[in-house]
Amino acid sequence: MADFPELEAKLSGSALTELMCSVLEKGASFRFQAKGFSMSPFIRDKDVITVARVQKEKLQTGDVVALMNPLKKAVIVHRIVGKAGAGILLKGDNCDTPDGIFAPDAIIGLVTKVERNGKKVRSGGRSAKRLIAFISRTGILNTLILPLLRKIKRTFCPPQSLSA
Amino acid sequence: MTQENQTIPAQIHPDKVYITSEDVVARQIEDEFLLVPIASGIGDMEDALYTLNETGRLIWAKLDSQKTVNMIIDELTEEYDAPRQTISNDVCGILNELVRLNMVLPVG
């Protein structure tokens, strides 16, 4: 006979999707750790994000949503950068190209909170999200604006060098 | 059926019925049986994700709001080739932990 329940489990993308959907079906939000850099700097690797159920007709450009990417069999958390007919165009803020157009039913939920190092990250209002979506879609977000901001940061806040 | 002396944690009453909480999402996913407690409207995988081993799954499945702890122990003793004391310790240990985490509740 085995011992007490174990903590933590590593899940595949489809397993994470199933678990997330089960929690959302109960009307609760789902909180988990993000992995990857596709939404950097707005959502960084190891940030903790909270996803809530959303009515599909209320989704708007600029919203950051979670869905199961059927090709990669992984949950992706990316931004709505446009709409094409009944479909939704998704793109990672730090990605060069969009993910593609998805049916609204493919959306699992809406990101309602991002936490970094135990603190809530400000996500900006509706206008800010729409602006980010616009410049992300044009490609200048990660090809021009973010590199420029990083350069400015390095100029005014250079990393401290270690002394021997 | 005679009952052997049992070492039962203080929180678990052998003649009480326990049920699974509605504020828990329990799913068999791939090779794992996962429990995600929902607290304050949030299912928190980051800070509160649990798995049940095979013993835990058997016990979880028997929490049907009808059986007492002793009934569950009796059933498992019949089903498995192990001493009743050993099964009793396992059942009460796991139930104690699940009660502590508010994933299992006493009835009445």
Coordinates of C-alpha atoms in Angstrom, one line a residue:
Chain A
M1 CA 0.0 0.0 0.0
A2 CA 1.3 3.4 -0.8
D3 CA 1.9 6.4 1.3
F4 CA 0.4 9.9 1.6
P5 CA -0.6 12.0 -1.5
E6 CA 2.4 13.4 -3.4
L7 CA 2.7 17.1 -4.3
E8 CA 3.2 18.5 -7.7
A9 CA 2.8 16.8 -11.0
K10 CA 4.2 17.5 -14.5
L11 CA 1.5 17.8 -17.1
S12 CA 1.4 17.6 -20.8
G13 CA -0.3 20.3 -22.8
S14 CA -3.5 18.3 -23.3
A15 CA -3.5 17.3 -19.6
L16 CA -3.1 21.0 -18.5
T17 CA -5.9 21.9 -20.9
E18 CA -8.2 19.3 -19.4
L19 CA -7.4 20.3 -15.9
M20 CA -7.9 24.0 -16.7
C21 CA -11.2 23.4 -18.3
S22 CA -12.4 21.3 -15.4
V23 CA -11.6 24.1 -13.0
L24 CA -13.2 26.7 -15.2
E25 CA -16.4 24.6 -15.6
K26 CA -16.9 24.9 -11.9
G27 CA -16.9 28.7 -12.3
A28 CA -13.5 29.1 -10.7
S29 CA -10.4 30.7 -12.1
F30 CA -7.2 28.7 -12.8
R31 CA -3.8 29.8 -11.6
F32 CA -0.6 28.4 -12.9
Q33 CA 3.0 29.2 -13.9
A34 CA 3.7 30.4 -17.4
K35 CA 6.6 28.9 -19.3
G36 CA 8.4 30.5 -22.2
F37 CA 9.2 33.9 -23.6
S38 CA 6.6 34.4 -26.3
M39 CA 4.8 37.1 -24.4
S40 CA 7.8 38.8 -22.9
P41 CA 8.0 41.4 -21.4
F42 CA 4.3 41.6 -20.6
I43 CA 4.2 38.0 -19.4
R44 CA 7.6 36.5 -18.6
D45 CA 8.8 33.0 -18.0
K46 CA 7.8 31.8 -14.5
D47 CA 5.2 34.5 -14.1
V48 CA 2.1 33.2 -12.4
I49 CA -1.1 33.8 -14.4
T50 CA -4.7 33.5 -13.6
V51 CA -7.2 32.4 -16.3
A52 CA -10.9 32.9 -15.9
R53 CA -13.8 31.6 -18.0
V54 CA -15.0 34.2 -20.5
Q55 CA -18.0 34.5 -22.7
K56 CA -16.6 34.2 -26.2
E57 CA -18.7 37.1 -27.6
K58 CA -17.0 39.4 -25.0
L59 CA -13.5 38.8 -26.2
Q60 CA -11.9 41.9 -27.6
T61 CA -8.7 42.8 -29.4
G62 CA -5.9 43.2 -26.9
D63 CA -7.2 40.5 -24.5
V64 CA -4.7 37.9 -23.6
V65 CA -6.2 34.4 -23.7
A66 CA -5.3 30.8 -23.2
L67 CA -6.0 28.1 -25.8
M68 CA -4.8 24.7 -26.7
N69 CA -2.6 24.8 -29.8
P70 CA -3.6 21.7 -31.7
L71 CA -0.4 21.5 -33.7
K72 CA 2.0 21.9 -30.7
K73 CA -0.4 20.1 -28.3
A74 CA 0.5 22.7 -25.8
V75 CA -1.4 25.5 -24.0
I76 CA -0.5 28.9 -25.4
V77 CA -1.2 32.2 -23.7
H78 CA -1.2 34.9 -26.4
R79 CA -2.8 38.2 -27.3
I80 CA -5.8 38.7 -29.6
V81 CA -4.4 41.1 -32.2
G82 CA -7.3 41.1 -34.6
K83 CA -10.4 39.4 -35.8
A84 CA -11.0 37.9 -39.2
G85 CA -14.7 37.2 -39.7
A86 CA -15.8 34.9 -37.0
G87 CA -12.2 34.0 -36.3
I88 CA -9.6 35.4 -33.9
L89 CA -6.1 36.3 -34.8
L90 CA -3.6 35.5 -32.1
K91 CA 0.0 36.4 -31.7
G92 CA 2.7 36.3 -29.0
D93 CA 3.9 39.8 -28.2
N94 CA 7.5 38.6 -28.6
C95 CA 6.8 36.5 -31.7
D96 CA 7.6 37.6 -35.2
T97 CA 4.5 36.1 -36.8
P98 CA 0.9 35.5 -35.7
D99 CA -0.1 32.0 -34.5
G100 CA -3.0 32.0 -37.0
I101 CA -6.8 32.4 -36.9
F102 CA -8.7 30.4 -34.3
A103 CA -12.4 29.8 -33.7
P104 CA -13.6 31.5 -30.5
D105 CA -14.6 28.1 -29.2
A106 CA -10.9 27.2 -29.1
I107 CA -10.3 29.8 -26.4
I108 CA -10.2 28.2 -23.0
G109 CA -10.2 31.4 -20.9
L110 CA -9.1 35.0 -20.4
V111 CA -6.0 36.0 -18.5
T112 CA -7.2 38.2 -15.6
K113 CA -4.0 38.5 -13.5
V114 CA -0.3 38.3 -13.9
E115 CA 2.0 37.9 -10.9
R116 CA 5.8 38.3 -10.8
N117 CA 7.9 37.6 -7.8
G118 CA 4.7 37.5 -5.6
K119 CA 3.4 40.9 -6.9
K120 CA 0.6 41.7 -9.3
V121 CA 1.8 43.1 -12.6
R122 CA -0.1 46.0 -14.0
S123 CA -1.6 45.2 -17.3
G124 CA -3.0 48.5 -18.4
G125 CA -6.5 49.4 -19.4
R126 CA -8.5 48.6 -22.5
S127 CA -6.8 51.3 -24.6
A128 CA -3.3 50.1 -23.7
K129 CA -4.1 46.6 -24.6
R130 CA -5.5 47.6 -27.9
L131 CA -2.4 49.7 -28.6
I132 CA -0.1 46.8 -27.8
A133 CA -2.2 44.5 -30.0
F134 CA -1.9 47.0 -32.9
I135 CA 1.8 47.5 -32.7
S136 CA 2.3 43.7 -32.1
R137 CA 0.3 42.9 -35.2
T138 CA 2.4 45.4 -37.3
G139 CA 5.5 43.7 -36.2
I140 CA 7.2 46.8 -34.8
L141 CA 6.6 45.8 -31.2
N142 CA 9.3 43.1 -31.1
T143 CA 11.4 44.3 -34.0
L144 CA 11.7 48.0 -33.1
I145 CA 10.1 49.1 -29.8
L146 CA 11.1 46.4 -27.5
P147 CA 14.8 46.3 -28.7
L148 CA 14.8 50.1 -28.3
L149 CA 13.5 49.9 -24.8
R150 CA 16.0 47.3 -23.9
K151 CA 18.8 49.4 -25.2
I152 CA 17.6 52.4 -23.2
K153 CA 17.4 50.3 -20.1
R154 CA 20.9 49.0 -20.6
T155 CA 22.2 52.6 -21.1
F156 CA 20.6 54.0 -18.1
C157 CA 20.5 51.0 -15.9
P158 CA 23.6 49.0 -16.9
P159 CA 23.9 45.5 -15.3
Q160 CA 26.3 45.6 -12.3
S161 CA 29.6 43.9 -13.0
L162 CA 30.9 41.4 -10.5
S163 CA 34.1 42.5 -8.7
A164 CA 37.0 40.1 -8.6
Chain B
M1 CA -15.9 -9.5 12.5
T2 CA -13.5 -8.6 15.2
Q3 CA -11.7 -5.3 15.1
E4 CA -8.1 -5.1 15.9
N5 CA -6.7 -2.3 17.9
Q6 CA -6.4 0.7 15.5
T7 CA -4.0 3.6 15.6
I8 CA -6.3 6.3 14.3
P9 CA -5.3 10.0 14.0
A10 CA -7.4 12.1 16.3
Q11 CA -9.3 13.8 13.5
I12 CA -10.6 10.6 11.9
H13 CA -13.6 8.9 13.5
P14 CA -13.9 5.2 12.5
D15 CA -17.7 5.3 12.6
K16 CA -18.1 8.5 10.7
V17 CA -18.9 8.9 7.1
Y18 CA -16.7 11.2 5.0
I19 CA -17.4 12.7 1.6
T20 CA -15.3 14.5 -1.0
S21 CA -15.6 18.3 -1.0
E22 CA -17.3 20.0 -3.9
D23 CA -14.5 22.6 -3.8
V24 CA -12.1 20.1 -5.3
V25 CA -11.5 19.2 -9.0
A26 CA -10.5 15.6 -9.1
R27 CA -9.4 14.1 -12.5
Q28 CA -7.7 11.1 -13.8
I29 CA -5.4 12.6 -16.3
E30 CA -2.8 10.5 -18.1
D31 CA -1.1 8.4 -15.4
E32 CA -1.9 10.7 -12.6
F33 CA -5.0 11.3 -10.4
L34 CA -4.9 15.0 -9.8
L35 CA -6.6 17.1 -7.1
V36 CA -6.9 20.8 -7.4
P37 CA -8.6 22.4 -4.4
I38 CA -10.7 25.5 -5.2
A39 CA -10.2 28.2 -2.6
S40 CA -11.7 31.7 -2.9
G41 CA -12.8 30.9 -6.4
I42 CA -9.4 29.9 -7.7
G43 CA -8.1 26.5 -8.6
D44 CA -4.4 27.0 -7.8
M45 CA -2.1 24.7 -9.7
E46 CA 0.9 26.8 -8.8
D47 CA 0.6 26.5 -5.0
A48 CA -1.9 23.6 -4.5
L49 CA -1.8 20.7 -6.8
Y50 CA -1.9 17.2 -5.4
T51 CA -1.8 13.7 -6.8
L52 CA -3.2 10.5 -5.2
N53 CA -1.3 7.3 -5.4
E54 CA -3.1 4.0 -6.1
T55 CA -4.2 3.6 -2.5
G56 CA -5.4 7.2 -2.3
R57 CA -7.5 6.7 -5.5
L58 CA -9.1 3.5 -4.1
I59 CA -10.1 5.4 -0.9
W60 CA -11.3 8.4 -2.9
A61 CA -13.5 6.2 -5.0
K62 CA -15.1 4.7 -1.8
L63 CA -16.1 8.1 -0.3
D64 CA -19.7 7.8 -1.5
S65 CA -21.3 9.5 1.5
Q66 CA -22.7 6.1 2.6
K67 CA -19.7 4.2 4.0
T68 CA -18.1 4.8 7.3
V69 CA -14.3 4.6 7.7
N70 CA -14.6 1.1 9.2
M71 CA -16.7 0.0 6.2
I72 CA -14.0 1.2 3.8
I73 CA -11.3 -0.5 5.8
D74 CA -13.4 -3.7 5.8
E75 CA -13.9 -3.6 2.1
L76 CA -10.3 -3.0 1.3
T77 CA -9.2 -5.7 3.7
E78 CA -11.4 -8.2 1.8
E79 CA -10.2 -6.9 -1.6
Y80 CA -6.5 -6.9 -0.9
D81 CA -4.1 -9.4 0.7
A82 CA -2.9 -7.2 3.6
P83 CA -3.4 -7.1 7.3
R84 CA -6.4 -5.0 8.5
Q85 CA -4.1 -3.0 10.7
T86 CA -1.9 -2.0 7.8
I87 CA -4.9 -1.1 5.7
S88 CA -6.4 0.8 8.6
N89 CA -3.2 2.8 9.0
D90 CA -3.1 3.7 5.3
V91 CA -6.8 4.6 5.1
C92 CA -6.7 6.8 8.2
G93 CA -3.4 8.4 7.3
I94 CA -4.6 9.4 3.8
L95 CA -8.0 10.5 5.1
N96 CA -6.4 12.6 7.8
E97 CA -4.3 14.4 5.2
L98 CA -7.3 15.0 2.9
V99 CA -9.4 16.3 5.8
R100 CA -6.5 18.6 6.9
L101 CA -6.5 20.0 3.3
N102 CA -10.3 20.4 3.4
M103 CA -10.7 18.1 0.4
V104 CA -12.7 15.6 2.4
L105 CA -15.3 16.5 4.9
P106 CA -17.2 14.6 7.6
V107 CA -20.9 14.1 7.1
G108 CA -23.1 15.2 10.0

